[in-house]
Short mmCIF file of C-alpha atoms in Angstrom, two decimals:
data_model
loop_
_atom_site.label_atom_id
_atom_site.label_comp_id
_atom_site.label_asym_id
_atom_site.label_seq_id
_atom_site.Cartn_x
_atom_site.Cartn_y
_atom_site.Cartn_z
CA MET G 1 97.03 110.17 89.97
CA LYS G 2 94.02 112.48 90.18
CA THR G 3 94.48 116.18 90.79
CA PHE G 4 91.89 118.49 92.29
CA ALA G 5 92.10 122.21 91.74
CA ALA G 6 92.32 124.39 94.86
CA GLY G 7 89.08 126.01 95.69
CA LEU G 8 87.15 123.14 94.11
CA THR G 9 83.78 124.17 92.91
CA ALA G 10 81.18 121.40 92.75
CA LEU G 11 78.42 121.33 90.22
CA PHE G 12 75.12 120.29 91.62
CA VAL G 13 72.39 119.03 89.39
CA LEU G 14 69.29 119.41 91.49
CA ALA G 15 66.33 117.39 90.48
CA ALA G 16 62.86 118.11 91.82
CA ALA G 17 62.50 115.59 94.65
CA PRO G 18 59.82 115.35 97.31
CA ALA G 19 60.86 116.51 100.80
CA MET G 20 61.70 113.69 103.07
CA ALA G 21 59.61 115.14 105.97
CA GLY G 22 62.77 116.40 107.67
CA ASP G 23 64.61 113.08 107.31
CA GLN G 24 68.23 113.69 106.30
CA ASP G 25 69.06 110.10 105.40
CA PHE G 26 70.52 109.68 101.86
CA THR G 27 72.29 107.25 99.51
CA LEU G 28 75.83 108.11 98.52
CA THR G 29 77.04 106.57 95.22
CA ASN G 30 80.70 106.53 94.26
CA ALA G 31 81.16 106.89 90.46
CA THR G 32 84.58 108.41 90.64
CA GLY G 33 86.77 105.52 89.46
CA TYR G 34 88.59 105.54 92.82
CA THR G 35 87.99 103.96 96.30
CA ILE G 36 86.75 106.33 98.95
CA GLU G 37 88.28 105.59 102.35
CA GLN G 38 86.40 108.15 104.47
CA VAL G 39 83.14 110.04 104.38
CA TYR G 40 82.20 112.87 106.66
CA VAL G 41 78.85 114.58 106.90
CA ALA G 42 78.34 117.57 109.24
CA PRO G 43 75.81 120.32 109.64
CA SER G 44 76.92 123.29 107.54
CA ARG G 45 76.93 125.49 110.66
CA SER G 46 79.47 123.19 112.38
CA ASP G 47 83.25 123.69 112.49
CA ASP G 48 83.90 119.95 113.17
CA TRP G 49 83.59 117.03 110.76
CA GLU G 50 83.18 114.70 113.69
CA GLU G 51 83.77 110.95 112.78
CA ASP G 52 84.01 109.02 109.50
CA VAL G 53 80.59 107.65 108.84
CA MET G 54 82.19 104.72 106.99
CA GLY G 55 83.96 103.45 110.08
CA ALA G 56 86.34 100.75 109.00
CA ASP G 57 84.57 100.21 105.64
CA VAL G 58 85.49 101.76 102.28
CA LEU G 59 83.30 102.74 99.32
CA SER G 60 84.68 101.22 96.19
CA ASP G 61 83.99 102.65 92.71
CA GLY G 62 80.45 101.73 91.61
CA GLU G 63 79.21 101.10 95.10
CA GLU G 64 76.71 102.98 97.21
CA VAL G 65 76.04 103.30 100.90
CA ASP G 66 72.91 104.51 102.85
CA ILE G 67 73.82 107.24 105.29
CA VAL G 68 71.41 107.28 108.16
CA PHE G 69 70.93 110.13 110.67
CA ASP G 70 69.67 110.16 114.24
CA ALA G 71 66.00 111.04 114.18
CA ALA G 72 66.75 113.91 116.60
CA GLU G 73 68.88 115.83 114.02
CA GLY G 74 67.03 118.98 113.14
CA ALA G 75 69.27 120.63 110.55
CA CYS G 76 68.77 120.40 106.82
CA SER G 77 71.93 122.02 105.50
CA PHE G 78 74.87 119.70 105.56
CA ASP G 79 78.44 119.55 104.13
CA LEU G 80 79.95 116.36 102.67
CA LYS G 81 83.65 115.49 102.58
CA VAL G 82 85.19 112.38 101.04
CA ILE G 83 88.77 111.25 101.23
CA TYR G 84 90.03 108.91 98.54
CA ASP G 85 92.51 106.04 99.04
CA ASP G 86 95.37 108.26 97.79
CA GLY G 87 94.65 111.04 100.40
CA GLU G 88 92.97 113.45 97.94
CA GLU G 89 89.74 114.92 99.19
CA ALA G 90 86.66 116.74 97.83
CA VAL G 91 84.03 118.80 99.73
CA TRP G 92 80.54 119.80 98.85
CA SER G 93 78.80 122.51 100.94
CA ARG G 94 75.25 123.26 101.94
CA LEU G 95 73.48 120.15 100.67
CA ASP G 96 69.81 120.42 101.70
CA LEU G 97 69.40 116.83 103.00
CA CYS G 98 65.75 117.49 103.82
CA THR G 99 65.00 117.48 100.09
CA ILE G 100 67.81 115.25 98.76
CA SER G 101 67.53 111.46 98.85
CA SER G 102 70.66 110.53 96.86
CA VAL G 103 74.15 111.99 96.10
CA ALA G 104 76.26 110.55 93.32
CA ILE G 105 79.84 111.84 93.00
CA TYR G 106 81.82 111.72 89.84
CA TYR G 107 85.39 112.47 88.72
CA ASN G 108 86.63 113.28 85.23
CA ARG G 109 90.28 112.12 84.87
CA ALA G 110 90.85 114.08 81.69
CA THR G 111 89.88 117.47 83.19
CA GLY G 112 90.58 116.78 86.92
CA ARG G 113 87.01 117.90 87.74
CA THR G 114 84.85 116.37 90.41
CA TRP G 115 81.14 117.03 90.91
CA ALA G 116 77.97 115.75 92.55
CA GLU G 117 74.54 115.08 91.17
CA THR G 118 71.66 115.02 93.64
CA GLU G 119 68.06 113.80 93.62
#
């Protein structure tokens, strides 16, 4: 069973990527070795995660999903939360989705560390 340390700190590897002209859409890739049951994306300034963007679907290990935003959304800074099939969760804060087109999340079973790489 995976264990996440309290106060989880994510490592972001930021690659130089062209701005998406204000478009916050991105591709989320699950490379954790576990199934993700829920995905939440909310503006960083919000106190509410709102609804699970996966709906009834899950994101199995090795799969990816395109997360598409309403064209009217004006924010760039978003937080991402995933909940795994065993109830564990991980959160990444202040992702600049105006410059990021993909987020791949990873988990190291030996160290219990989770992180995200963005492009």
